């Protein structure tokens, strides 16, 4: 009796039937789901009907099967012959249905991407969603929009990567960095991975590797430079930069800081929200939800800031009308001009965070404590990014080994 079974090794469905006295089993790539079983049952029914009618062509249903050549020499029995045998009460050997080739259809890339963005928009941060939409609308839809998901091949993905990585490959005819190319490909990979899982086709991005991006080196300030900067910066931003240099808060975390998250009694800053031009939102991740210790300079700076602005806004650092300050404005009008005034090298605004980490490490604070203050879930990032700025924690000059040799061998090495 013809039936549909599942191959345990792969979890995929196959047809199991008898045809002209031989047992035939034909494998498919379809997973064992109710939907796929219904599809195959319909095909199986059609095959059985053709077998009974004597019109079944094995090669037509299973063109790549070895069985197709086996039955090729014997032509299908005509309907009249079958009718004659039935009329003469001749038992016709039960026909076996081979695995049917089911034509695959999936949503187009543009259709599925709209669903993907809507579903993930419920859990993503605003900045993450915005960045994904820029990459989708600027790069992915123009290239893949009209294609059905399963029609996108690995060769298509590699060709796309080569095109956007080429000189002038951006939507503004500029050359994209390897980091940006990888970010675009990451979005493409996420869309195709989800589509492959839902519609059960091979993921064409599965083994597509990331471009090698040059390592970005940090450039923190020394303690002397921090002191000079704080002394020279505009007075109304002195407290702001003391908090940035000595807490390691991210830009969005500083600008999203509210008075309800300042615990003067316990001397803690509760990092709970961030702020950007898109508004308030959750922190970068769960690990970023943390309590940051106030050192004495930070405590005094926040006390002074409370006197200056607590009556204006719920935000610690705000404009004269009580709105959160704009990081781009601070970068352009305060940060860069002060660096230039002092003759210091130009640095990214984010270096204030790196400065806090290196100062903590250089002072000998425990790496586990520093990682917690920074919002890292482990110390791996500290040793990976900041180790060269920690001479008294990892000297890297051989002195520790030299002391061990002198202690154990007394310097008498023959």
Coordinates of C-alpha atoms in Angstrom, one line a residue:
X1 CA 0.0 0.0 0.0
X2 CA 1.4 3.4 -1.0
X3 CA 2.2 5.6 2.0
X4 CA 4.2 8.6 3.1
X5 CA 6.9 7.9 5.7
X6 CA 9.8 9.9 7.3
X7 CA 13.5 9.2 7.1
X8 CA 14.7 9.2 10.7
X9 CA 18.3 10.3 9.8
X10 CA 17.2 13.5 8.1
X11 CA 13.6 14.1 9.3
X12 CA 12.5 14.5 5.7
X13 CA 9.5 12.8 4.0
X14 CA 9.6 10.1 1.4
X15 CA 7.2 8.2 -0.8
X16 CA 7.0 4.4 -0.2
X17 CA 5.0 2.4 -2.7
X18 CA 4.9 -0.6 -5.0
X19 CA 5.0 -0.2 -8.8
X20 CA 4.9 -3.2 -11.2
X21 CA 5.8 -5.6 -8.5
X22 CA 8.7 -3.6 -7.1
X23 CA 8.9 -1.6 -3.9
X24 CA 9.9 2.0 -4.6
X25 CA 11.0 4.6 -2.1
X26 CA 11.7 8.2 -3.3
X27 CA 13.3 10.8 -1.0
X28 CA 12.2 14.5 -0.9
X29 CA 13.7 17.5 0.9
X30 CA 10.5 18.3 2.6
X31 CA 10.5 18.3 6.4
X32 CA 7.9 16.3 8.3
X33 CA 5.1 18.9 8.8
X34 CA 1.4 18.7 8.4
X35 CA 1.5 21.1 5.5
X36 CA 4.1 19.0 3.6
X37 CA 2.3 15.8 4.3
X38 CA -0.9 17.2 2.8
X39 CA 1.0 18.3 -0.2
X40 CA 2.5 14.9 -0.7
X41 CA -0.8 13.1 -0.1
X42 CA -2.3 15.0 -3.0
X43 CA 0.5 14.1 -5.2
X44 CA 0.4 10.5 -4.1
X45 CA -3.3 10.4 -4.9
X46 CA -2.7 11.7 -8.4
X47 CA 0.0 9.1 -8.9
X48 CA -2.3 6.3 -7.8
X49 CA -5.0 7.5 -10.2
X50 CA -2.5 7.5 -13.1
X51 CA -1.3 4.1 -12.2
X52 CA -4.8 2.7 -12.2
X53 CA -5.5 4.5 -15.5
X54 CA -2.2 3.1 -16.9
X55 CA -0.8 6.5 -17.7
X56 CA 1.7 6.8 -14.9
X57 CA 5.2 7.9 -16.1
X58 CA 7.8 7.3 -13.4
X59 CA 10.4 9.6 -15.0
X60 CA 7.9 12.5 -15.2
X61 CA 7.4 12.5 -11.5
X62 CA 10.9 11.5 -10.5
X63 CA 13.3 12.6 -13.3
X64 CA 16.4 12.2 -11.2
X65 CA 15.6 8.8 -9.8
X66 CA 17.5 5.6 -10.6
X67 CA 14.1 3.9 -10.8
X68 CA 13.1 6.1 -13.7
X69 CA 15.5 4.3 -16.0
X70 CA 14.5 0.9 -14.7
X71 CA 10.9 1.5 -15.8
X72 CA 11.7 3.5 -18.9
X73 CA 11.7 0.4 -21.2
X74 CA 8.2 -0.6 -20.4
X75 CA 5.7 2.0 -21.6
X76 CA 2.6 2.9 -19.5
X77 CA -0.3 0.6 -20.0
X78 CA -3.1 2.3 -21.9
X79 CA -6.5 3.0 -20.3
X80 CA -8.3 0.6 -22.7
X81 CA -6.1 -2.3 -21.7
X82 CA -6.7 -1.5 -18.0
X83 CA -10.4 -1.4 -18.5
X84 CA -10.2 -4.7 -20.3
X85 CA -8.3 -6.4 -17.5
X86 CA -10.8 -5.1 -15.0
X87 CA -13.7 -6.3 -17.1
X88 CA -12.1 -9.7 -17.3
X89 CA -11.5 -9.8 -13.5
X90 CA -7.8 -9.7 -14.0
X91 CA -6.0 -8.4 -10.9
X92 CA -3.7 -5.6 -11.9
X93 CA -0.5 -5.4 -9.8
X94 CA -0.7 -2.6 -7.3
X95 CA 1.0 0.5 -8.6
X96 CA 3.5 2.4 -6.5
X97 CA 3.7 6.1 -6.4
X98 CA 7.1 7.7 -6.6
X99 CA 8.0 10.9 -4.7
X100 CA 6.3 13.8 -6.5
X101 CA 8.2 16.8 -7.5
X102 CA 6.3 19.7 -5.9
X103 CA 6.9 23.1 -7.4
X104 CA 8.1 25.4 -4.7
X105 CA 6.7 28.9 -4.2
X106 CA 7.7 31.4 -1.5
X107 CA 7.1 35.1 -0.8
X108 CA 9.1 37.6 -2.7
X109 CA 12.0 39.2 -0.8
X110 CA 10.2 42.5 -0.5
X111 CA 7.1 40.8 0.9
X112 CA 8.9 38.7 3.4
X113 CA 11.2 41.6 4.5
X114 CA 8.2 43.7 5.4
X115 CA 7.0 40.9 7.6
X116 CA 10.4 40.4 9.1
X117 CA 10.9 44.1 9.9
X118 CA 7.4 44.3 11.5
X119 CA 8.0 41.3 13.7
X120 CA 11.4 42.4 14.9
X121 CA 10.4 46.0 15.3
X122 CA 8.4 44.9 18.4
X123 CA 11.6 43.8 20.2
X124 CA 14.4 45.9 18.6
X125 CA 15.7 49.3 19.9
X126 CA 14.7 52.2 17.7
X127 CA 18.3 52.7 16.5
X128 CA 18.5 49.1 15.5
X129 CA 15.3 49.2 13.5
X130 CA 16.2 52.4 11.8
X131 CA 19.6 51.1 10.8
X132 CA 18.1 47.9 9.4
X133 CA 15.5 49.9 7.4
X134 CA 18.3 52.0 5.9
X135 CA 20.2 48.9 4.7
X136 CA 17.1 47.2 3.5
X137 CA 15.7 50.1 1.5
X138 CA 19.1 51.4 0.3
X139 CA 20.8 48.1 -0.7
X140 CA 18.8 44.9 -0.3
X141 CA 15.4 45.7 -1.9
X142 CA 16.9 47.2 -5.1
X143 CA 18.9 44.0 -5.6
X144 CA 16.6 41.2 -4.4
X145 CA 13.2 42.8 -4.0
X146 CA 11.3 41.0 -6.8
X147 CA 12.9 37.6 -6.3
X148 CA 11.2 34.8 -4.5
X149 CA 13.2 33.9 -1.4
X150 CA 14.1 30.4 -2.4
X151 CA 15.4 31.7 -5.8
X152 CA 18.2 33.7 -4.1
X153 CA 21.3 31.6 -4.4
X154 CA 24.7 31.7 -2.7
X155 CA 26.2 33.0 -6.0
X156 CA 23.7 35.9 -5.9
X157 CA 24.8 36.8 -2.3
X158 CA 28.5 36.7 -3.1
X159 CA 28.0 38.8 -6.3
X160 CA 26.0 41.4 -4.3
X161 CA 28.8 41.6 -1.6
X162 CA 31.4 42.1 -4.3
X163 CA 29.4 44.9 -5.8
X164 CA 28.8 46.9 -2.6
X165 CA 32.4 46.3 -1.5
X166 CA 33.8 47.7 -4.8
X167 CA 35.0 51.3 -5.0
X168 CA 32.0 53.6 -5.3
X169 CA 29.7 50.7 -4.2
X170 CA 27.5 52.7 -1.8
X171 CA 24.2 54.3 -2.7
X172 CA 26.0 57.6 -2.7
X173 CA 28.8 56.3 -4.9
X174 CA 31.2 56.2 -2.0
X175 CA 33.3 53.3 -1.0
X176 CA 31.9 51.3 1.9
X177 CA 34.2 50.1 4.7
X178 CA 34.4 46.4 5.4
X179 CA 32.5 46.9 8.6
X180 CA 29.6 48.5 6.8
X181 CA 29.6 45.8 4.1
X182 CA 29.5 43.2 6.9
X183 CA 26.5 44.9 8.6
X184 CA 24.5 44.9 5.3
X185 CA 25.3 41.3 4.7
X186 CA 24.4 40.5 8.3
X187 CA 20.9 41.9 7.7
X188 CA 20.6 39.9 4.4
X189 CA 21.7 36.8 6.2
X190 CA 19.2 37.2 9.0
X191 CA 16.3 37.7 6.5
X192 CA 17.3 34.6 4.5
X193 CA 17.9 32.5 7.5
X194 CA 14.5 33.2 8.8
X195 CA 12.9 32.6 5.4
X196 CA 14.8 29.3 5.0
X197 CA 13.6 28.1 8.4
X198 CA 10.0 29.0 7.7
X199 CA 9.7 27.8 4.1
X200 CA 12.3 25.0 4.4
X201 CA 14.8 25.7 1.7
X202 CA 18.6 25.8 2.0
X203 CA 20.0 29.0 3.4
X204 CA 22.2 30.5 0.7
X205 CA 24.1 32.7 3.3
X206 CA 25.0 29.7 5.5
X207 CA 28.7 29.6 4.7
X208 CA 29.2 33.2 3.4
X209 CA 32.1 34.6 5.5
X210 CA 32.5 38.1 6.7
X211 CA 35.0 40.5 5.2
X212 CA 38.1 41.0 7.2
X213 CA 37.8 44.5 8.8
X214 CA 40.9 46.4 10.1
X215 CA 41.0 46.5 13.8
X216 CA 39.9 49.8 15.3
X217 CA 42.3 51.1 17.9
X218 CA 41.1 53.1 20.9
X219 CA 42.7 56.5 21.8
X220 CA 41.9 57.3 25.4
X221 CA 43.2 60.4 27.2
X222 CA 45.8 60.3 29.9
X223 CA 44.9 61.6 33.4
X224 CA 46.9 64.8 32.7
X225 CA 44.9 65.4 29.5
X226 CA 41.6 64.8 31.3
X227 CA 42.5 67.4 34.0
X228 CA 43.5 69.9 31.3
X229 CA 40.3 69.3 29.4
X230 CA 38.0 69.7 32.4
X231 CA 39.8 72.9 33.5
X232 CA 39.5 74.4 30.0
X233 CA 35.9 73.3 29.0
X234 CA 33.0 75.7 29.1
X235 CA 31.9 76.0 32.8
X236 CA 28.3 74.9 32.1
X237 CA 29.6 71.6 30.7
X238 CA 32.3 70.9 33.3
X239 CA 30.0 68.6 35.4
X240 CA 28.9 66.8 32.2
X241 CA 32.4 65.9 31.2
X242 CA 33.4 64.9 34.7
X243 CA 30.6 62.3 34.7
X244 CA 31.6 61.1 31.2
X245 CA 35.3 60.8 32.0
X246 CA 34.9 59.1 35.4
X247 CA 31.9 56.8 34.9
X248 CA 32.4 55.3 31.4
X249 CA 28.7 55.9 30.5
X250 CA 27.9 55.7 26.8
X251 CA 26.7 58.8 25.1
X252 CA 23.0 57.7 25.0
X253 CA 23.2 56.7 28.7
X254 CA 24.5 60.1 29.7
X255 CA 21.9 61.9 27.7
X256 CA 19.1 59.6 28.9
X257 CA 20.1 60.0 32.6
X258 CA 17.2 61.2 34.7
X259 CA 17.2 62.5 38.3
X260 CA 15.1 59.6 39.4
X261 CA 18.0 57.3 38.5
X262 CA 20.5 59.2 40.7
X263 CA 20.9 57.7 44.2
X264 CA 22.9 60.2 46.2
X265 CA 22.5 58.2 49.4
X266 CA 24.0 55.0 48.0
X267 CA 26.2 57.0 45.6
X268 CA 25.0 55.1 42.6
X269 CA 23.9 56.0 39.1
X270 CA 21.2 53.6 37.9
X271 CA 21.6 53.0 34.2
X272 CA 18.1 52.2 33.0
X273 CA 17.4 54.1 29.7
X274 CA 19.2 55.8 26.8
X275 CA 18.3 58.8 24.7
X276 CA 18.9 59.7 21.1
X277 CA 17.3 61.8 18.4
X278 CA 14.7 59.0 18.2
X279 CA 13.7 59.4 21.8
X280 CA 13.9 57.4 25.0
X281 CA 14.4 53.7 24.8
X282 CA 15.8 50.6 26.6
X283 CA 19.6 50.3 27.1
X284 CA 21.8 48.6 24.5
X285 CA 21.1 45.2 26.1
X286 CA 20.2 43.6 29.4
X287 CA 23.9 43.7 30.5
X288 CA 23.9 47.5 30.2
X289 CA 21.3 47.7 33.0
X290 CA 23.6 48.4 35.9
X291 CA 24.5 50.5 38.9
X292 CA 27.6 52.7 38.4
X293 CA 29.5 53.8 41.5
X294 CA 30.0 57.6 42.0
X295 CA 33.5 58.5 42.8
X296 CA 33.9 61.7 44.9
X297 CA 34.4 64.0 41.8
X298 CA 31.3 62.5 40.2
X299 CA 29.3 62.8 43.4
X300 CA 30.2 66.5 43.7
X301 CA 29.6 67.2 40.0
X302 CA 26.1 65.7 40.2
X303 CA 25.4 67.6 43.3
X304 CA 26.3 70.9 41.5
X305 CA 24.3 69.8 38.5
X306 CA 21.3 69.2 40.7
X307 CA 21.4 72.7 42.0
X308 CA 21.8 74.1 38.4
X309 CA 19.2 72.0 36.5
X310 CA 16.9 69.9 38.7
X311 CA 14.2 72.6 38.7
X312 CA 14.3 72.7 34.9
X313 CA 13.9 69.1 33.8
X314 CA 13.7 65.4 34.7
X315 CA 16.9 65.0 32.7
X316 CA 20.2 65.5 34.5
X317 CA 21.8 67.3 31.6
X318 CA 19.4 69.5 29.7
X319 CA 18.9 72.6 27.7
X320 CA 17.6 75.9 29.1
X321 CA 14.1 74.8 28.2
X322 CA 14.5 71.4 29.9
X323 CA 14.9 69.2 26.9
X324 CA 17.8 66.6 26.7
X325 CA 20.9 68.0 25.1
X326 CA 21.8 67.0 21.6
X327 CA 25.0 64.8 21.4
X328 CA 25.8 66.0 17.9
X329 CA 25.6 69.6 19.1
X330 CA 27.9 68.9 22.1
X331 CA 30.4 67.1 19.9
X332 CA 30.5 70.0 17.4
X333 CA 30.4 73.0 19.7
X334 CA 32.0 71.8 22.9
X335 CA 34.1 68.6 22.5
X336 CA 36.1 69.3 19.3
X337 CA 36.7 73.1 19.9
X338 CA 38.1 72.3 23.4
X339 CA 40.4 69.7 22.0
X340 CA 41.6 72.2 19.4
X341 CA 42.0 74.9 22.0
X342 CA 44.3 72.7 24.0
X343 CA 46.3 71.5 21.0
X344 CA 45.2 67.9 21.6
X345 CA 44.7 65.4 18.8
X346 CA 41.1 65.1 17.5
X347 CA 39.3 62.1 19.0
X348 CA 35.9 60.6 18.7
X349 CA 33.4 61.6 21.5
X350 CA 33.2 57.9 22.5
X351 CA 36.8 58.1 23.8
X352 CA 35.5 59.4 27.1
X353 CA 34.2 55.9 27.8
X354 CA 37.6 54.3 26.8
X355 CA 39.3 56.9 29.0
X356 CA 37.3 55.8 32.1
X357 CA 38.1 52.1 31.5
X358 CA 41.9 52.7 31.1
X359 CA 42.1 55.0 34.1
X360 CA 40.3 52.3 36.3
X361 CA 42.5 49.6 35.0
X362 CA 45.7 51.6 35.4
X363 CA 44.8 52.4 39.0
X364 CA 44.6 48.7 39.8
X365 CA 40.8 48.3 40.2
X366 CA 39.6 44.7 39.9
X367 CA 38.7 43.8 36.2
X368 CA 35.4 42.1 37.3
X369 CA 34.3 45.4 39.0
X370 CA 35.3 47.5 36.0
X371 CA 33.5 45.2 33.6
X372 CA 30.3 45.6 35.7
X373 CA 30.7 49.4 35.7
X374 CA 31.1 49.4 31.9
X375 CA 28.1 47.1 31.4
X376 CA 30.1 44.2 30.1
X377 CA 29.0 40.7 30.9
X378 CA 32.6 39.4 31.3
X379 CA 36.2 40.7 31.5
X380 CA 37.0 39.5 28.0
X381 CA 36.5 42.9 26.4
X382 CA 38.8 44.6 29.0
X383 CA 41.8 42.4 28.2
X384 CA 41.0 42.4 24.5
X385 CA 40.7 46.1 24.1
X386 CA 42.5 47.8 26.9
X387 CA 45.4 45.6 28.0
X388 CA 48.1 47.8 26.5
X389 CA 47.0 50.6 28.7
X390 CA 47.5 48.6 31.9
X391 CA 51.2 48.5 32.8
X392 CA 50.7 47.7 36.5
X393 CA 48.2 44.9 35.8
X394 CA 49.9 43.3 32.8
X395 CA 53.4 44.7 32.6
X396 CA 54.4 42.8 29.5
X397 CA 58.0 43.5 30.2
X398 CA 59.1 40.1 31.6
X399 CA 59.8 41.4 35.1
X400 CA 57.4 39.0 36.8
X401 CA 59.1 36.0 35.2
X402 CA 62.5 37.5 36.1
X403 CA 61.5 37.7 39.8
X404 CA 60.3 34.1 39.7
X405 CA 63.6 32.9 38.3
X406 CA 65.6 34.9 40.9
X407 CA 63.4 33.6 43.7
X408 CA 63.5 29.9 42.7
X409 CA 67.0 29.7 41.2
X410 CA 68.9 32.5 42.9
X411 CA 70.1 33.7 39.6
X412 CA 72.4 30.7 39.2
X413 CA 71.5 29.5 35.8
X414 CA 74.1 27.3 34.2

